[in-house]
Amino acid sequence: MKKIMASMALAIIALGSQAQVLKSDLLKDYKAGDVLEKAVYDDKRSPIKENTWCGGFATKPAEGAESPVIGKGLTYEGYSEAGPSINFGFPQGVKGSRVSVYSLVESGKAYSKGTYYIACLVNFSKLGSANLADFLAASASYVGGGNRGQVYVRREGNDKIKFAVGLLKERAEAPMAYDYNTTHLLVLKVDYAKNEVSLFVDPALSGEEPKADAVAVGEEGALKAGLKAISFRNRSGYKGNIGNFRFAKSWAGAIGK
């Protein structure tokens, strides 16, 4: 009887954490070689395409920068999201960057209170700069832009990389350096009550939410706008993959427990 009760308790906990998952499997039905974007927002007021990857609105699109394509699968031990990823990089000679957005909702009221987490897997084989450059964000616009939490990466010496998190003008870099050609689990936390964003890099997945590797505290009102999209910025000079996204309201939901 005790074993049965324990099993039931674990099942209830598991169901509770899954209820905290808002979006997952963002690359469902994609396969290697597929084009990521299903459409492009050519105006800030274009109608929303919910739960769909689209090209973000840009006043001056980077010439020659087309939609990213789907690449190899990524996995991370203990993290339940698996499957294909998105390739970083542009054809030779193409410069600049391009934003792709997974539009969540038209109204920011849905995701404007409490705490939200965006988890993903990333594997870089090349970085084009020693300066911090954003590649992932929680966006306050479903067409892209108005970011309310950004994840940055930069080259550290010849053989390491470093990550950072930002909220508008505030940035905080994680102290450790990480390896190329290694799949890293990143979790971006947006905390409306504390007016701050946090970044976890390769966190332990066996317990409660650990201490963040970097925290950026915003000025008053920095998190006034609600979240409407998950934003991915592809860049020239960068090679690697990103995928296995999960959007959740709790740590357990974010890591898939």
Short mmCIF file of C-alpha atoms in Angstrom, two decimals:
data_model
loop_
_atom_site.label_atom_id
_atom_site.label_comp_id
_atom_site.label_asym_id
_atom_site.label_seq_id
_atom_site.Cartn_x
_atom_site.Cartn_y
_atom_site.Cartn_z
CA MET A 1 0.00 0.00 0.00
CA LYS A 2 2.81 2.41 0.87
CA LYS A 3 4.46 1.76 -2.50
CA ILE A 4 1.18 2.42 -4.28
CA MET A 5 0.68 5.67 -2.38
CA ALA A 6 4.23 6.77 -3.17
CA SER A 7 3.73 6.01 -6.86
CA MET A 8 0.49 7.98 -6.89
CA ALA A 9 2.19 10.93 -5.20
CA LEU A 10 4.97 10.95 -7.80
CA ALA A 11 2.40 10.78 -10.59
CA ILE A 12 0.51 13.74 -9.14
CA ILE A 13 3.75 15.75 -8.87
CA ALA A 14 4.63 14.90 -12.47
CA LEU A 15 1.20 15.95 -13.70
CA GLY A 16 1.47 19.19 -11.72
CA SER A 17 4.80 20.10 -13.28
CA GLN A 18 3.50 19.30 -16.76
CA ALA A 19 0.57 21.65 -16.11
CA GLN A 20 3.16 24.41 -15.72
CA VAL A 21 4.46 23.82 -19.26
CA LEU A 22 2.99 26.48 -21.53
CA LYS A 23 4.65 25.51 -24.82
CA SER A 24 6.91 22.64 -25.85
CA ASP A 25 7.93 20.71 -28.96
CA LEU A 26 8.30 23.95 -30.94
CA LEU A 27 9.90 22.08 -33.86
CA LYS A 28 7.22 19.41 -34.13
CA ASP A 29 6.88 17.96 -37.66
CA TYR A 30 10.12 19.60 -38.82
CA LYS A 31 12.93 17.46 -40.24
CA ALA A 32 16.52 18.16 -41.23
CA GLY A 33 16.74 20.48 -44.24
CA ASP A 34 13.29 22.07 -43.73
CA VAL A 35 12.97 25.84 -43.78
CA LEU A 36 12.12 27.16 -40.29
CA GLU A 37 9.92 30.16 -41.07
CA LYS A 38 6.39 29.60 -42.36
CA ALA A 39 5.90 33.30 -43.20
CA VAL A 40 7.51 36.72 -42.70
CA TYR A 41 6.03 39.69 -40.82
CA ASP A 42 6.46 42.57 -43.28
CA ASP A 43 4.75 45.12 -41.05
CA LYS A 44 4.62 45.78 -37.30
CA ARG A 45 0.83 45.45 -37.47
CA SER A 46 0.72 42.24 -39.50
CA PRO A 47 -1.85 39.74 -38.16
CA ILE A 48 -0.38 37.25 -35.71
CA LYS A 49 0.36 33.68 -36.69
CA GLU A 50 0.13 32.00 -33.29
CA ASN A 51 2.39 29.09 -32.36
CA THR A 52 4.26 29.45 -35.64
CA TRP A 53 7.86 30.29 -36.56
CA CYS A 54 7.94 33.40 -38.74
CA GLY A 55 10.49 35.90 -39.93
CA GLY A 56 10.46 38.87 -37.56
CA PHE A 57 9.65 42.34 -38.82
CA ALA A 58 12.75 44.35 -39.78
CA THR A 59 12.89 47.89 -41.18
CA LYS A 60 16.15 47.00 -42.98
CA PRO A 61 16.43 43.25 -43.51
CA ALA A 62 19.95 41.88 -43.91
CA GLU A 63 20.51 41.36 -47.63
CA GLY A 64 20.77 37.69 -48.52
CA ALA A 65 19.85 36.48 -45.03
CA GLU A 66 17.12 33.91 -45.57
CA SER A 67 15.18 31.78 -43.09
CA PRO A 68 17.28 29.36 -41.04
CA VAL A 69 16.96 25.68 -41.82
CA ILE A 70 16.53 22.67 -39.58
CA GLY A 71 19.59 20.66 -38.60
CA LYS A 72 20.67 17.76 -36.45
CA GLY A 73 19.01 16.73 -33.23
CA LEU A 74 20.37 17.79 -29.85
CA THR A 75 20.11 15.95 -26.55
CA TYR A 76 21.10 16.69 -22.96
CA GLU A 77 21.04 14.04 -20.24
CA GLY A 78 18.05 14.50 -17.95
CA TYR A 79 16.31 17.09 -20.18
CA SER A 80 13.17 15.66 -21.75
CA GLU A 81 12.95 17.84 -24.87
CA ALA A 82 14.75 16.21 -27.79
CA GLY A 83 14.58 16.23 -31.55
CA PRO A 84 15.78 18.48 -34.40
CA SER A 85 17.36 21.89 -33.98
CA ILE A 86 17.91 25.10 -35.96
CA ASN A 87 21.18 25.72 -37.78
CA PHE A 88 23.14 28.88 -37.04
CA GLY A 89 24.93 30.67 -39.87
CA PHE A 90 24.48 32.31 -43.26
CA PRO A 91 25.89 31.53 -46.71
CA GLN A 92 29.40 32.84 -47.29
CA GLY A 93 29.46 36.57 -47.92
CA VAL A 94 26.14 37.34 -46.19
CA LYS A 95 26.53 39.77 -43.29
CA GLY A 96 24.32 40.92 -40.44
CA SER A 97 21.57 39.09 -38.60
CA ARG A 98 17.99 37.90 -38.98
CA VAL A 99 15.32 37.37 -36.32
CA SER A 100 12.87 34.48 -36.36
CA VAL A 101 10.00 34.53 -33.85
CA TYR A 102 7.69 31.89 -32.44
CA SER A 103 4.60 34.01 -31.85
CA LEU A 104 2.77 33.09 -28.65
CA VAL A 105 -0.12 35.54 -28.22
CA GLU A 106 -1.30 38.90 -29.51
CA SER A 107 -2.05 40.31 -26.06
CA GLY A 108 0.73 40.61 -23.50
CA LYS A 109 -1.77 40.20 -20.64
CA ALA A 110 -1.50 36.42 -20.89
CA TYR A 111 2.17 36.39 -19.85
CA SER A 112 2.71 39.55 -17.84
CA LYS A 113 2.62 38.47 -14.18
CA GLY A 114 4.60 35.95 -12.21
CA THR A 115 7.61 34.06 -13.51
CA TYR A 116 8.34 32.51 -16.89
CA TYR A 117 11.11 30.23 -18.11
CA ILE A 118 12.48 29.58 -21.59
CA ALA A 119 14.73 26.53 -21.78
CA CYS A 120 16.66 25.37 -24.82
CA LEU A 121 19.71 23.42 -25.96
CA VAL A 122 22.55 25.09 -27.85
CA ASN A 123 25.78 23.83 -29.38
CA PHE A 124 28.28 26.28 -30.91
CA SER A 125 31.17 25.21 -33.14
CA LYS A 126 32.19 28.76 -34.10
CA LEU A 127 31.58 32.30 -32.84
CA GLY A 128 32.33 35.35 -34.93
CA SER A 129 33.08 37.87 -32.20
CA ALA A 130 34.64 38.38 -28.79
CA ASN A 131 31.85 40.89 -28.05
CA LEU A 132 28.54 39.83 -26.52
CA ALA A 133 25.84 39.22 -29.13
CA ASP A 134 22.26 38.17 -28.43
CA PHE A 135 20.79 35.03 -29.96
CA LEU A 136 17.73 34.22 -27.80
CA ALA A 137 15.11 36.47 -26.22
CA ALA A 138 11.67 36.72 -24.68
CA SER A 139 9.93 39.32 -26.82
CA ALA A 140 7.21 41.81 -25.96
CA SER A 141 6.10 41.90 -29.61
CA TYR A 142 4.76 38.95 -31.55
CA VAL A 143 6.52 40.25 -34.70
CA GLY A 144 9.83 40.51 -32.84
CA GLY A 145 11.52 43.28 -30.89
CA GLY A 146 10.90 44.89 -27.53
CA ASN A 147 12.89 42.14 -25.85
CA ARG A 148 12.37 41.59 -22.13
CA GLY A 149 15.15 39.15 -21.49
CA GLN A 150 18.03 38.34 -23.81
CA VAL A 151 20.69 35.63 -23.82
CA TYR A 152 24.11 36.58 -25.20
CA VAL A 153 27.22 34.67 -26.19
CA ARG A 154 30.79 35.64 -27.03
CA ARG A 155 34.14 34.10 -27.84
CA GLU A 156 36.52 33.65 -24.89
CA GLY A 157 40.07 33.22 -26.12
CA ASN A 158 40.59 30.63 -28.83
CA ASP A 159 38.76 27.66 -27.40
CA LYS A 160 36.00 28.76 -25.00
CA ILE A 161 32.71 30.64 -24.99
CA LYS A 162 30.85 32.72 -22.40
CA PHE A 163 27.16 33.44 -21.90
CA ALA A 164 25.36 36.47 -20.48
CA VAL A 165 21.83 37.67 -19.78
CA GLY A 166 20.31 41.11 -20.28
CA LEU A 167 17.24 43.20 -19.50
CA LEU A 168 17.07 46.28 -21.72
CA LYS A 169 20.39 48.10 -21.07
CA GLU A 170 21.44 45.93 -18.11
CA ARG A 171 23.68 42.91 -18.73
CA ALA A 172 25.30 40.31 -16.51
CA GLU A 173 27.84 37.73 -17.66
CA ALA A 174 28.09 34.22 -16.24
CA PRO A 175 31.55 33.72 -14.66
CA MET A 176 32.43 30.33 -16.15
CA ALA A 177 33.70 29.64 -19.68
CA TYR A 178 32.27 26.74 -21.66
CA ASP A 179 33.37 24.42 -24.44
CA TYR A 180 32.65 24.56 -28.15
CA ASN A 181 31.10 21.52 -29.82
CA THR A 182 29.28 20.66 -26.60
CA THR A 183 25.51 20.75 -26.07
CA HIS A 184 24.62 23.18 -23.28
CA LEU A 185 21.27 23.55 -21.52
CA LEU A 186 20.27 27.19 -21.08
CA VAL A 187 17.32 28.42 -19.01
CA LEU A 188 16.21 32.06 -19.21
CA LYS A 189 14.03 33.17 -16.28
CA VAL A 190 11.87 36.29 -16.48
CA ASP A 191 10.66 37.35 -13.02
CA TYR A 192 8.04 40.11 -13.09
CA ALA A 193 7.79 40.43 -9.31
CA LYS A 194 11.54 41.06 -8.93
CA ASN A 195 11.88 43.01 -12.19
CA GLU A 196 14.84 40.84 -13.21
CA VAL A 197 15.98 38.18 -15.64
CA SER A 198 18.28 35.28 -14.83
CA LEU A 199 20.33 32.76 -16.78
CA PHE A 200 21.15 29.18 -15.82
CA VAL A 201 23.85 27.35 -17.79
CA ASP A 202 24.03 23.56 -17.59
CA PRO A 203 22.10 23.50 -14.28
CA ALA A 204 21.68 20.38 -12.18
CA LEU A 205 18.37 18.73 -13.04
CA SER A 206 17.93 16.55 -9.99
CA GLY A 207 16.49 19.01 -7.48
CA GLU A 208 14.94 22.41 -6.85
CA GLU A 209 15.80 25.52 -8.82
CA PRO A 210 19.52 26.25 -8.27
CA LYS A 211 21.23 29.61 -7.96
CA ALA A 212 21.38 31.42 -11.29
CA ASP A 213 24.71 31.86 -13.06
CA ALA A 214 23.89 35.47 -13.99
CA VAL A 215 21.15 37.94 -12.99
CA ALA A 216 20.29 41.29 -14.60
CA VAL A 217 18.06 43.62 -12.57
CA GLY A 218 16.12 46.15 -14.60
CA GLU A 219 15.29 49.76 -13.95
CA GLU A 220 11.79 50.52 -12.68
CA GLY A 221 9.21 49.40 -15.21
CA ALA A 222 11.64 47.35 -17.29
CA LEU A 223 9.24 44.39 -17.23
CA LYS A 224 6.04 46.34 -17.70
CA ALA A 225 5.25 44.74 -21.06
CA GLY A 226 4.05 41.14 -21.27
CA LEU A 227 5.70 38.40 -23.31
CA LYS A 228 4.32 37.68 -26.77
CA ALA A 229 7.00 35.65 -28.54
CA ILE A 230 10.17 33.62 -28.29
CA SER A 231 12.82 35.22 -30.48
CA PHE A 232 15.89 33.64 -32.10
CA ARG A 233 18.55 35.76 -33.84
CA ASN A 234 20.69 34.09 -36.47
CA ARG A 235 24.06 35.75 -37.19
CA SER A 236 26.80 35.70 -39.77
CA GLY A 237 30.05 34.24 -38.53
CA TYR A 238 28.28 31.87 -36.13
CA LYS A 239 28.03 28.11 -36.56
CA GLY A 240 26.13 25.61 -34.47
CA ASN A 241 22.61 24.61 -33.51
CA ILE A 242 19.83 25.66 -31.17
CA GLY A 243 16.57 23.89 -30.36
CA ASN A 244 14.51 21.83 -27.94
CA PHE A 245 12.70 24.91 -26.63
CA ARG A 246 10.33 24.81 -23.68
CA PHE A 247 8.26 27.71 -22.28
CA ALA A 248 6.98 27.19 -18.74
CA LYS A 249 5.73 28.79 -15.53
CA SER A 250 7.92 26.77 -13.16
CA TRP A 251 11.42 25.37 -12.90
CA ALA A 252 10.10 21.81 -12.97
CA GLY A 253 8.08 22.59 -16.08
CA ALA A 254 11.05 24.21 -17.80
CA ILE A 255 13.43 21.29 -17.33
CA GLY A 256 10.75 18.72 -18.06
CA LYS A 257 10.38 17.04 -14.70
#
